[in-house]
Amino acid sequence: MLRALAVDDERPTLEELVYLLNADPRIGTAEGASDSTEALRRINRALESGPDGPDAIDVVFLDIQMPGLDGLDLARLLTGFARPPLVVFVTAHEDFAVQAFDLEAVDYVLKPVRRERLAEAVRRAAEQRGTAALPAPRIPVHEPDPDHITVELGGVARFVPVDDITHVEAQGDYARLHTERGSHLVRIPLSTLEERWRARGFVRIHRRHLVALRHIRELRLDAGTVSVLVGTEELQVSRRHARELRDLLMRRP
């Protein structure tokens, strides 16, 4: 089973995270550290112990914004170790997802932490460590609503109408949904949304962008480059997608 270390400078949050981890049947032990310095000492002890030693750590559940060395800095240090533990970021902020996945994080969990969301992060870590034999805790599964997509905001699930989404931006394993009123981060690959929403008028214009045809205001041609105006944003169209996009816009009623 996985041996986990949770790192967070807010004591109530840390205690809750350790409690939830210990309640997961795939976690053998879960300890807490209240800052990066304490975490580094604990990780160094784990490395000295070896992967099968009594102090070994398989995965670190890491807050990002902490005094002194922040979570991203700590994760960068871990990449220099010969056999670093896996990293799952646990944060209240959406804005660091790209940096997190550049550091090869296993997952990116938003606070306040929900038990079922944490269970998914544990499952991912268990798969990478090859310890996924135990089943995950049972979580109710609901069929997706084709007209809405569920997003989390401050621990509250909200249902965003698909028709309100102007475009989607790839951010690692996540996708950022843009509407006229703001944006939302969801853990769904852009390729999945492209397939799911193709019939609803969404088209890929770039490896990083999916746009809703109905929200394109202008198609711009400038010195051989193609872009579209979606709301107030100008998005580049790659060469491989330019002809298909022009054809679709010409046929649009």
Coordinates of N, CA and C in Angstrom, one line a residue:
M1 N 0.8 -1.2 0.0 CA 0.0 0.0 0.0 C 0.9 1.3 0.0
L2 N 0.3 2.4 -0.4 CA 1.1 3.6 -0.5 C 1.4 4.2 0.8
R3 N 2.6 4.8 0.9 CA 3.0 5.5 2.1 C 3.0 7.0 1.7
A4 N 2.2 7.8 2.4 CA 2.0 9.2 1.9 C 2.5 10.2 3.0
L5 N 2.9 11.4 2.4 CA 3.2 12.5 3.2 C 2.4 13.7 2.7
A6 N 1.6 14.3 3.6 CA 0.8 15.5 3.3 C 1.6 16.7 3.8
V7 N 1.6 17.8 3.0 CA 2.4 19.0 3.4 C 1.5 20.2 3.2
D8 N 1.2 20.9 4.3 CA 0.3 22.1 4.3 C 0.6 22.9 5.5
D9 N 0.7 24.2 5.4 CA 1.0 25.1 6.5 C -0.2 25.5 7.3
E10 N -1.4 25.1 6.9 CA -2.6 25.4 7.7 C -3.0 24.1 8.4
R11 N -2.8 24.2 9.7 CA -3.0 23.0 10.5 C -4.3 22.3 10.4
P12 N -5.5 23.0 10.4 CA -6.8 22.2 10.2 C -6.8 21.5 8.9
T13 N -6.4 22.2 7.8 CA -6.4 21.6 6.5 C -5.5 20.3 6.4
L14 N -4.3 20.5 7.1 CA -3.4 19.3 7.1 C -4.0 18.1 7.8
E15 N -4.6 18.4 9.0 CA -5.2 17.3 9.7 C -6.3 16.6 9.0
E16 N -7.1 17.4 8.3 CA -8.2 16.8 7.5 C -7.7 16.0 6.4
L17 N -6.6 16.5 5.7 CA -6.0 15.7 4.6 C -5.4 14.4 5.1
V18 N -4.7 14.4 6.2 CA -4.1 13.2 6.7 C -5.2 12.2 7.1
Y19 N -6.3 12.8 7.7 CA -7.5 11.9 8.1 C -8.1 11.2 6.8
L20 N -8.3 12.0 5.8 CA -8.9 11.4 4.6 C -8.0 10.4 3.9
L21 N -6.7 10.7 3.9 CA -5.8 9.7 3.3 C -5.7 8.4 4.1
N22 N -5.7 8.5 5.4 CA -5.7 7.3 6.2 C -7.0 6.5 6.1
A23 N -8.0 7.1 5.7 CA -9.3 6.4 5.5 C -9.4 5.7 4.2
D24 N -8.4 5.9 3.3 CA -8.4 5.3 2.0 C -7.7 3.9 2.1
P25 N -8.3 2.8 1.6 CA -7.8 1.5 1.8 C -6.5 1.3 1.0
R26 N -6.1 2.2 0.1 CA -4.9 2.0 -0.7 C -3.7 2.7 0.0
I27 N -4.0 3.5 1.1 CA -3.0 4.2 1.8 C -2.6 3.3 3.0
G28 N -1.3 3.0 3.1 CA -0.8 2.2 4.3 C -0.6 3.1 5.5
T29 N 0.1 4.2 5.2 CA 0.4 5.2 6.3 C 0.3 6.6 5.7
A30 N -0.1 7.6 6.4 CA -0.1 9.0 6.0 C 0.3 9.8 7.1
E31 N 1.3 10.6 6.9 CA 1.9 11.6 7.9 C 1.7 13.0 7.4
G32 N 1.9 13.9 8.3 CA 1.8 15.3 7.9 C 3.0 16.1 8.2
A33 N 3.3 17.2 7.4 CA 4.4 18.1 7.7 C 3.8 19.5 7.4
S34 N 4.1 20.5 8.3 CA 3.5 21.8 8.3 C 4.2 22.8 7.5
D35 N 5.4 22.5 6.9 CA 6.1 23.4 6.0 C 7.1 22.6 5.1
S36 N 7.7 23.3 4.2 CA 8.6 22.6 3.2 C 9.9 22.1 3.9
T37 N 10.4 22.8 4.9 CA 11.6 22.4 5.6 C 11.4 21.1 6.3
E38 N 10.3 21.0 7.0 CA 9.9 19.8 7.7 C 9.7 18.6 6.7
A39 N 9.1 19.0 5.6 CA 8.8 17.9 4.6 C 10.2 17.4 4.0
L40 N 11.1 18.4 3.7 CA 12.4 17.9 3.1 C 13.1 17.0 4.1
R41 N 13.1 17.4 5.4 CA 13.8 16.5 6.3 C 13.2 15.1 6.3
R42 N 11.8 15.0 6.2 CA 11.1 13.8 6.2 C 11.4 13.0 4.9
I43 N 11.5 13.7 3.8 CA 11.8 13.0 2.5 C 13.2 12.6 2.5
N44 N 14.2 13.3 3.0 CA 15.6 12.9 3.0 C 15.7 11.6 3.9
R45 N 15.0 11.6 5.0 CA 15.0 10.4 5.8 C 14.5 9.2 5.0
A46 N 13.4 9.4 4.2 CA 12.8 8.4 3.4 C 13.8 7.9 2.3
L47 N 14.6 8.8 1.7 CA 15.5 8.4 0.7 C 16.7 7.6 1.3
E48 N 17.1 8.0 2.5 CA 18.2 7.3 3.2 C 17.7 5.9 3.5
S49 N 16.4 5.8 3.8 CA 15.8 4.5 4.2 C 15.7 3.5 3.1
G50 N 15.6 4.1 1.8 CA 15.5 3.2 0.7 C 14.0 3.0 0.4
P51 N 13.7 2.5 -0.9 CA 12.3 2.3 -1.3 C 11.5 1.3 -0.5
D52 N 12.2 0.4 0.1 CA 11.6 -0.7 0.9 C 11.8 -0.5 2.4
G53 N 12.4 0.6 2.8 CA 12.8 0.9 4.2 C 11.5 1.3 5.0
P54 N 11.7 1.3 6.3 CA 10.5 1.7 7.2 C 10.1 3.2 7.1
D55 N 11.0 4.0 6.6 CA 10.7 5.5 6.5 C 10.4 5.9 5.0
A56 N 10.2 4.9 4.1 CA 10.0 5.3 2.7 C 8.7 6.0 2.5
I57 N 8.7 6.9 1.5 CA 7.5 7.7 1.1 C 7.2 7.4 -0.4
D58 N 6.0 7.1 -0.8 CA 5.7 6.9 -2.2 C 5.1 8.1 -2.9
V59 N 4.3 8.9 -2.1 CA 3.6 10.0 -2.7 C 3.5 11.2 -1.7
V60 N 3.7 12.4 -2.2 CA 3.6 13.6 -1.4 C 2.4 14.4 -1.9
F61 N 1.5 14.7 -1.0 CA 0.3 15.6 -1.3 C 0.7 17.0 -0.8
L62 N 0.9 17.9 -1.8 CA 1.7 19.1 -1.5 C 0.9 20.3 -1.8
D63 N 0.8 21.2 -0.8 CA 0.2 22.5 -1.0 C 1.1 23.4 -1.8
I64 N 0.6 24.4 -2.5 CA 1.5 25.2 -3.3 C 1.9 26.5 -2.5
Q65 N 1.0 27.3 -2.1 CA 1.3 28.5 -1.4 C 1.6 28.3 0.1
M66 N 2.9 28.4 0.4 CA 3.4 28.2 1.8 C 4.5 29.2 2.0
P67 N 4.7 29.7 3.2 CA 5.8 30.6 3.5 C 7.1 29.9 3.3
G68 N 8.1 30.7 2.9 CA 9.4 30.2 2.6 C 9.4 29.4 1.2
L69 N 9.9 28.2 1.2 CA 9.9 27.4 0.0 C 8.5 27.0 -0.3
D70 N 8.0 27.4 -1.5 CA 6.6 27.0 -1.8 C 6.5 25.6 -2.4
G71 N 5.3 25.1 -2.7 CA 5.2 23.7 -3.1 C 5.8 23.5 -4.5
L72 N 5.8 24.4 -5.4 CA 6.4 24.3 -6.7 C 7.9 24.2 -6.6
D73 N 8.5 25.0 -5.7 CA 9.9 24.9 -5.4 C 10.3 23.6 -4.9
L74 N 9.5 23.1 -3.9 CA 9.8 21.8 -3.3 C 9.7 20.7 -4.4
A75 N 8.7 20.7 -5.2 CA 8.6 19.7 -6.3 C 9.8 19.8 -7.3
R76 N 10.3 21.0 -7.6 CA 11.4 21.1 -8.4 C 12.7 20.4 -7.8
L77 N 12.8 20.6 -6.5 CA 13.9 20.0 -5.8 C 13.8 18.4 -5.9
L78 N 12.6 17.9 -5.8 CA 12.4 16.5 -5.8 C 12.8 15.9 -7.1
T79 N 12.6 16.6 -8.2 CA 12.9 16.1 -9.5 C 14.4 15.8 -9.7
G80 N 15.2 16.4 -8.8 CA 16.7 16.1 -8.8 C 17.1 14.8 -8.1
F81 N 16.2 14.2 -7.4 CA 16.5 13.0 -6.7 C 16.4 11.8 -7.6
A82 N 17.2 10.7 -7.3 CA 17.3 9.6 -8.2 C 15.9 8.8 -8.3
R83 N 15.2 8.7 -7.1 CA 13.9 8.1 -7.1 C 13.0 8.9 -6.3
P84 N 12.5 10.0 -6.8 CA 11.7 10.9 -6.0 C 10.3 10.3 -5.8
P85 N 9.6 10.7 -4.7 CA 8.2 10.3 -4.5 C 7.3 11.0 -5.6
L86 N 6.2 10.4 -5.8 CA 5.2 11.0 -6.7 C 4.7 12.3 -6.0
V87 N 4.2 13.2 -6.8 CA 3.6 14.5 -6.2 C 2.2 14.7 -6.7
V88 N 1.3 15.0 -5.7 CA 0.0 15.4 -6.0 C -0.1 16.8 -5.4
F89 N -0.5 17.8 -6.2 CA -0.7 19.1 -5.6 C -2.1 19.3 -5.1
V90 N -2.2 19.9 -3.9 CA -3.5 20.1 -3.3 C -3.5 21.6 -3.0
T91 N -4.3 22.4 -3.7 CA -4.2 23.8 -3.6 C -5.6 24.5 -3.8
A92 N -5.7 25.7 -3.3 CA -7.0 26.5 -3.5 C -6.9 27.3 -4.8
H93 N -5.9 27.2 -5.5 CA -5.7 28.1 -6.7 C -5.6 27.3 -8.0
E94 N -6.3 27.7 -9.0 CA -6.4 27.0 -10.3 C -5.1 27.4 -11.1
D95 N -4.5 28.5 -10.9 CA -3.6 29.1 -11.8 C -2.3 28.4 -12.0
F96 N -2.0 27.5 -11.2 CA -0.7 26.8 -11.3 C -0.7 25.5 -11.9
A97 N -1.8 25.1 -12.6 CA -2.0 23.8 -13.1 C -0.9 23.5 -14.2
V98 N -0.6 24.4 -15.1 CA 0.3 24.2 -16.1 C 1.7 23.9 -15.6
Q99 N 2.1 24.7 -14.6 CA 3.4 24.5 -14.0 C 3.5 23.2 -13.2
A100 N 2.4 22.8 -12.6 CA 2.3 21.6 -11.9 C 2.6 20.4 -12.8
F101 N 1.9 20.4 -14.0 CA 2.0 19.2 -14.9 C 3.4 19.3 -15.6
D102 N 4.0 20.5 -15.7 CA 5.3 20.5 -16.3 C 6.3 19.8 -15.4
L103 N 6.0 19.8 -14.1 CA 6.8 19.1 -13.1 C 6.4 17.6 -12.9
E104 N 5.5 17.2 -13.9 CA 5.1 15.8 -13.9 C 4.3 15.4 -12.7
A105 N 3.5 16.3 -12.2 CA 2.6 15.9 -11.0 C 1.6 14.9 -11.5
V106 N 1.3 14.0 -10.5 CA 0.3 12.9 -10.8 C -1.1 13.5 -10.9
D107 N -1.4 14.5 -10.1 CA -2.7 15.1 -10.1 C -2.7 16.5 -9.5
Y108 N -3.8 17.2 -9.6 CA -3.9 18.6 -9.2 C -5.3 18.8 -8.6
V109 N -5.4 18.7 -7.2 CA -6.7 18.7 -6.5 C -6.9 20.1 -5.9
L110 N -8.1 20.6 -6.2 CA -8.5 21.9 -5.7 C -9.2 21.8 -4.3
K111 N -8.8 22.7 -3.4 CA -9.4 22.8 -2.1 C -10.8 23.6 -2.2
P112 N -11.7 23.4 -1.3 CA -11.6 22.4 -0.2 C -11.7 21.0 -0.8
V113 N -11.0 20.1 -0.2 CA -10.8 18.7 -0.8 C -12.0 17.9 -0.5
R114 N -12.6 17.3 -1.6 CA -13.7 16.3 -1.5 C -13.1 14.9 -1.4
R115 N -13.7 14.1 -0.6 CA -13.3 12.7 -0.4 C -13.2 12.0 -1.8
E116 N -14.2 12.1 -2.6 CA -14.1 11.3 -3.9 C -13.1 11.9 -4.8
R117 N -12.8 13.2 -4.8 CA -11.8 13.8 -5.6 C -10.4 13.3 -5.2
L118 N -10.2 13.2 -3.9 CA -8.9 12.8 -3.3 C -8.7 11.3 -3.7
A119 N -9.8 10.5 -3.6 CA -9.7 9.1 -3.9 C -9.2 8.9 -5.4
E120 N -9.7 9.8 -6.3 CA -9.2 9.7 -7.7 C -7.7 10.0 -7.7
A121 N -7.2 10.9 -7.0 CA -5.8 11.2 -7.0 C -5.0 10.1 -6.4
V122 N -5.5 9.4 -5.4 CA -4.8 8.2 -4.8 C -4.8 7.1 -5.8
R123 N -5.9 7.0 -6.6 CA -5.9 5.9 -7.6 C -4.8 6.1 -8.6
R124 N -4.7 7.4 -9.1 CA -3.7 7.7 -10.1 C -2.3 7.4 -9.5
A125 N -2.0 7.8 -8.3 CA -0.7 7.5 -7.7 C -0.5 6.0 -7.5
A126 N -1.5 5.3 -7.1 CA -1.4 3.8 -7.0 C -1.1 3.1 -8.3
E127 N -1.7 3.6 -9.4 CA -1.4 3.0 -10.7 C 0.0 3.3 -11.1
Q128 N 0.5 4.5 -10.8 CA 1.9 4.7 -11.2 C 2.9 4.0 -10.4
R129 N 2.6 3.7 -9.1 CA 3.5 2.9 -8.2 C 3.2 1.4 -8.4
G130 N 2.2 1.0 -9.1 CA 1.9 -0.4 -9.3 C 1.3 -1.0 -8.1
T131 N 0.5 -0.3 -7.4 CA -0.1 -0.8 -6.1 C -1.6 -0.6 -6.2
A132 N -2.2 -0.8 -7.3 CA -3.6 -0.5 -7.5 C -4.5 -1.7 -7.3
A133 N -4.1 -2.7 -6.6 CA -4.8 -3.9 -6.5 C -6.1 -3.7 -5.7
L134 N -6.0 -2.9 -4.6 CA -7.2 -2.7 -3.8 C -8.2 -1.8 -4.5
P135 N -9.5 -2.1 -4.4 CA -10.5 -1.2 -5.1 C -10.6 0.1 -4.5
A136 N -11.0 1.1 -5.3 CA -11.3 2.4 -4.7 C -12.6 2.4 -3.9
P137 N -12.7 3.4 -3.0 CA -14.0 3.5 -2.3 C -15.1 3.8 -3.3
R138 N -16.3 3.2 -3.0 CA -17.4 3.3 -4.0 C -17.9 4.8 -4.0
I139 N -18.0 5.3 -5.3 CA -18.4 6.7 -5.5 C -19.6 6.6 -6.5
P140 N -20.7 7.3 -6.2 CA -21.8 7.3 -7.1 C -21.4 7.8 -8.5
V141 N -21.8 7.2 -9.5 CA -21.5 7.6 -10.9 C -22.8 8.1 -11.5
H142 N -22.8 9.2 -12.2 CA -24.0 9.8 -12.8 C -23.7 10.0 -14.3
E143 N -24.6 9.7 -15.1 CA -24.5 10.0 -16.5 C -24.3 11.5 -16.8
P144 N -23.4 11.9 -17.7 CA -23.2 13.3 -17.9 C -24.4 13.9 -18.6
D145 N -24.7 15.1 -18.2 CA -25.8 15.9 -18.9 C -25.2 16.5 -20.1
P146 N -25.7 16.2 -21.3 CA -25.1 16.7 -22.6 C -25.2 18.2 -22.7
D147 N -26.1 18.9 -22.0 CA -26.3 20.3 -22.2 C -25.5 21.1 -21.2
H148 N -24.9 20.5 -20.2 CA -24.1 21.2 -19.1 C -22.8 20.4 -18.8
I149 N -21.9 21.1 -18.3 CA -20.7 20.5 -17.8 C -20.5 20.9 -16.3
T150 N -20.1 20.0 -15.5 CA -20.0 20.3 -14.0 C -18.6 20.8 -13.8
V151 N -18.5 21.9 -13.0 CA -17.2 22.5 -12.6 C -17.3 22.8 -11.1
E152 N -16.1 22.8 -10.5 CA -16.0 23.1 -9.1 C -15.6 24.6 -8.9
L153 N -16.2 25.3 -8.0 CA -15.8 26.6 -7.6 C -16.0 26.8 -6.1
G154 N -14.8 26.9 -5.4 CA -14.9 27.0 -4.0 C -15.6 25.9 -3.3
G155 N -15.4 24.6 -3.8 CA -15.9 23.5 -3.2 C -17.4 23.2 -3.5
V156 N -18.0 24.1 -4.4 CA -19.3 23.9 -4.8 C -19.4 23.5 -6.3
A157 N -20.2 22.5 -6.6 CA -20.3 22.0 -8.0 C -21.4 22.9 -8.7
R158 N -21.0 23.4 -9.8 CA -21.8 24.2 -10.6 C -22.0 23.6 -12.0
F159 N -23.1 23.9 -12.7 CA -23.4 23.3 -14.0 C -23.4 24.4 -15.0
V160 N -22.4 24.4 -15.8 CA -22.2 25.5 -16.8 C -22.8 25.0 -18.2
P161 N -23.7 25.8 -18.7 CA -24.3 25.4 -20.0 C -23.3 25.3 -21.1
V162 N -23.3 24.3 -21.9 CA -22.3 24.1 -22.9 C -22.4 25.3 -23.9
D163 N -23.6 25.7 -24.2 CA -23.8 26.8 -25.1 C -23.2 28.1 -24.7
D164 N -22.9 28.3 -23.4 CA -22.2 29.5 -22.9 C -20.7 29.5 -23.1
I165 N -20.2 28.3 -23.5 CA -18.7 28.2 -23.6 C -18.3 28.7 -25.0
T166 N -17.4 29.7 -25.0 CA -16.9 30.3 -26.2 C -15.7 29.5 -26.8
H167 N -14.8 29.1 -25.9 CA -13.7 28.3 -26.4 C -13.1 27.6 -25.2
V168 N -12.2 26.6 -25.5 CA -11.6 25.7 -24.5 C -10.1 25.7 -24.8
E169 N -9.3 25.8 -23.7 CA -7.9 25.9 -23.8 C -7.2 24.7 -23.1
A170 N -6.3 24.0 -23.7 CA -5.7 22.9 -23.1 C -4.6 23.4 -22.1
Q171 N -4.7 22.7 -20.9 CA -3.7 23.0 -19.9 C -3.2 21.7 -19.3
G172 N -2.3 21.1 -19.9 CA -1.9 19.7 -19.4 C -3.0 18.7 -19.5
D173 N -3.2 18.0 -18.4 CA -4.3 17.1 -18.4 C -5.7 17.7 -18.2
Y174 N -5.7 19.0 -18.0 CA -6.9 19.8 -17.7 C -7.3 20.6 -19.0
A175 N -8.5 21.1 -18.9 CA -9.0 22.0 -19.9 C -9.6 23.3 -19.2
R176 N -9.3 24.4 -19.8 CA -9.9 25.6 -19.2 C -11.1 26.1 -20.1
L177 N -12.3 26.1 -19.5 CA -13.5 26.5 -20.3 C -13.7 28.0 -20.2
H178 N -13.8 28.7 -21.3 CA -13.9 30.1 -21.3 C -15.4 30.5 -21.6
T179 N -16.0 31.3 -20.8 CA -17.3 31.9 -21.1 C -17.2 33.4 -21.1
E180 N -18.2 34.1 -21.4 CA -18.2 35.6 -21.4 C -18.1 36.1 -19.9
R181 N -18.4 35.3 -18.9 CA -18.4 35.7 -17.5 C -17.2 35.2 -16.8
G182 N -16.3 34.4 -17.4 CA -15.1 34.0 -16.7 C -14.6 32.6 -17.3
S183 N -13.8 31.9 -16.5 CA -13.3 30.6 -17.0 C -13.3 29.6 -15.8
H184 N -13.3 28.3 -16.2 CA -13.3 27.3 -15.2 C -12.3 26.2 -15.7
L185 N -11.7 25.6 -14.7 CA -10.7 24.5 -15.0 C -11.4 23.2 -14.7
V186 N -11.3 22.2 -15.6 CA -11.8 20.9 -15.4 C -10.8 19.8 -15.8
R187 N -10.8 18.7 -15.2 CA -9.8 17.7 -15.5 C -10.4 16.8 -16.6
I188 N -10.4 17.3 -17.8 CA -10.9 16.5 -19.0 C -9.9 16.9 -20.1
P189 N -9.3 16.0 -20.8 CA -8.4 16.3 -21.9 C -9.2 17.0 -23.0
L190 N -8.5 17.9 -23.7 CA -9.1 18.7 -24.8 C -9.6 17.7 -25.9
S191 N -8.9 16.6 -26.1 CA -9.4 15.7 -27.2 C -10.7 15.0 -26.8
T192 N -10.9 14.8 -25.5 CA -12.2 14.2 -25.1 C -13.4 15.2 -25.3
L193 N -13.1 16.5 -25.0 CA -14.2 17.5 -25.2 C -14.4 17.7 -26.7
E194 N -13.3 17.6 -27.5 CA -13.5 17.8 -29.0 C -14.4 16.7 -29.5
E195 N -14.2 15.5 -29.1 CA -15.1 14.4 -29.5 C -16.5 14.5 -29.0
R196 N -16.6 14.9 -27.7 CA -17.9 15.0 -27.1 C -18.8 16.1 -27.7
W197 N -18.1 17.3 -28.1 CA -18.9 18.5 -28.5 C -18.8 18.7 -30.0
R198 N -18.3 17.8 -30.8 CA -18.2 18.1 -32.2 C -19.5 18.4 -32.8
A199 N -20.5 17.6 -32.4 CA -21.9 17.7 -32.9 C -22.5 19.0 -32.5
R200 N -22.0 19.6 -31.4 CA -22.6 20.9 -30.9 C -21.9 22.1 -31.5
G201 N -21.0 21.9 -32.5 CA -20.4 23.0 -33.2 C -19.1 23.5 -32.7
F202 N -18.4 22.6 -32.0 CA -17.1 22.9 -31.5 C -16.1 22.3 -32.5
V203 N -15.0 23.1 -32.8 CA -14.0 22.7 -33.8 C -12.6 23.0 -33.3
R204 N -11.7 22.1 -33.5 CA -10.3 22.3 -33.1 C -9.7 23.3 -34.1
I205 N -9.0 24.3 -33.6 CA -8.3 25.3 -34.5 C -6.8 25.2 -34.3
H206 N -6.4 24.6 -33.2 CA -5.0 24.6 -32.8 C -4.8 23.4 -31.8
R207 N -3.6 22.9 -31.6 CA -3.4 21.8 -30.7 C -3.8 22.3 -29.3
R208 N -3.9 23.6 -29.0 CA -4.3 24.0 -27.7 C -5.7 24.6 -27.6
H209 N -6.4 24.8 -28.7 CA -7.7 25.5 -28.6 C -8.8 24.7 -29.4
L210 N -9.9 24.7 -28.8 CA -11.2 24.3 -29.3 C -12.2 25.4 -29.2
V211 N -12.9 25.8 -30.3 CA -13.7 26.9 -30.3 C -15.2 26.5 -30.7
A212 N -16.1 27.3 -30.2 CA -17.5 27.1 -30.6 C -17.8 28.0 -31.8
L213 N -18.2 27.4 -33.0 CA -18.3 28.2 -34.2 C -19.3 29.4 -34.0
R214 N -20.3 29.2 -33.2 CA -21.3 30.2 -33.0 C -20.8 31.5 -32.3
H215 N -19.6 31.3 -31.6 CA -19.1 32.4 -30.9 C -17.9 33.1 -31.7
I216 N -17.6 32.7 -32.9 CA -16.6 33.3 -33.7 C -17.2 34.6 -34.3
R217 N -16.5 35.7 -34.0 CA -17.0 37.0 -34.5 C -16.4 37.4 -35.8
E218 N -15.1 37.0 -36.0 CA -14.3 37.4 -37.2 C -13.3 36.3 -37.5
L219 N -13.0 36.2 -38.8 CA -11.9 35.3 -39.3 C -10.9 36.3 -39.9
R220 N -9.7 36.3 -39.4 CA -8.7 37.3 -39.9 C -7.6 36.6 -40.6
L221 N -7.2 37.2 -41.8 CA -6.1 36.7 -42.6 C -5.1 37.9 -42.6
D222 N -3.8 37.5 -42.3 CA -2.8 38.6 -42.2 C -1.4 37.9 -42.6
A223 N -0.9 38.3 -43.7 CA 0.4 37.8 -44.2 C 0.5 36.3 -44.1
G224 N -0.5 35.6 -44.5 CA -0.4 34.1 -44.5 C -0.8 33.5 -43.2
T225 N -1.1 34.2 -42.1 CA -1.5 33.7 -40.9 C -3.0 33.8 -40.7
V226 N -3.6 32.9 -40.0 CA -5.1 32.9 -39.8 C -5.4 33.0 -38.3
S227 N -6.3 33.8 -37.9 CA -6.8 33.9 -36.6 C -8.3 34.1 -36.5
V228 N -8.8 33.9 -35.4 CA -10.3 34.2 -35.2 C -10.5 35.0 -34.0
L229 N -11.5 35.9 -34.0 CA -11.9 36.7 -32.8 C -13.0 36.0 -32.2
V230 N -12.8 35.6 -30.9 CA -13.8 34.9 -30.1 C -14.0 35.8 -28.9
G231 N -15.2 36.4 -28.8 CA -15.4 37.4 -27.7 C -14.4 38.6 -28.0
T232 N -13.5 38.8 -27.0 CA -12.5 39.8 -27.1 C -11.1 39.2 -27.3
E233 N -11.0 37.9 -27.5 CA -9.8 37.2 -27.6 C -9.5 36.9 -29.1
E234 N -8.3 37.1 -29.5 CA -7.8 36.7 -30.8 C -7.0 35.4 -30.7
L235 N -7.5 34.3 -31.3 CA -6.8 33.0 -31.2 C -6.2 32.6 -32.5
Q236 N -5.0 32.1 -32.5 CA -4.3 31.7 -33.7 C -4.9 30.4 -34.2
V237 N -5.0 30.2 -35.5 CA -5.4 29.0 -36.2 C -4.2 28.4 -36.8
S238 N -4.0 27.1 -36.5 CA -2.8 26.4 -37.2 C -3.1 26.1 -38.6
R239 N -2.1 26.0 -39.4 CA -2.2 25.7 -40.9 C -3.1 24.5 -41.1
R240 N -2.9 23.4 -40.4 CA -3.6 22.2 -40.6 C -5.1 22.3 -40.4
H241 N -5.5 23.3 -39.6 CA -6.9 23.4 -39.3 C -7.6 24.6 -40.1
A242 N -6.8 25.4 -40.7 CA -7.3 26.7 -41.3 C -8.3 26.4 -42.4
R243 N -8.0 25.5 -43.3 CA -9.0 25.2 -44.4 C -10.3 24.7 -43.9
E244 N -10.3 23.7 -43.0 CA -11.5 23.1 -42.5 C -12.3 24.2 -41.8
L245 N -11.7 25.1 -41.0 CA -12.4 26.1 -40.3 C -13.0 27.1 -41.3
R246 N -12.3 27.5 -42.4 CA -12.9 28.4 -43.4 C -14.1 27.8 -44.0
D247 N -14.0 26.5 -44.3 CA -15.2 25.8 -45.0 C -16.4 25.7 -44.0
L248 N -16.1 25.5 -42.8 CA -17.2 25.4 -41.8 C -17.9 26.8 -41.6
L249 N -17.1 27.8 -41.6 CA -17.6 29.1 -41.4 C -18.4 29.6 -42.7
M250 N -18.0 29.2 -43.8 CA -18.7 29.5 -45.1 C -20.1 28.8 -45.1
R251 N -20.1 27.6 -44.5 CA -21.4 26.9 -44.5 C -22.3 27.3 -43.4
R252 N -21.8 28.1 -42.4 CA -22.6 28.4 -41.3 C -23.8 29.3 -41.7
P253 N -25.0 29.0 -41.2 CA -26.1 29.8 -41.5 C -26.1 31.2 -40.9

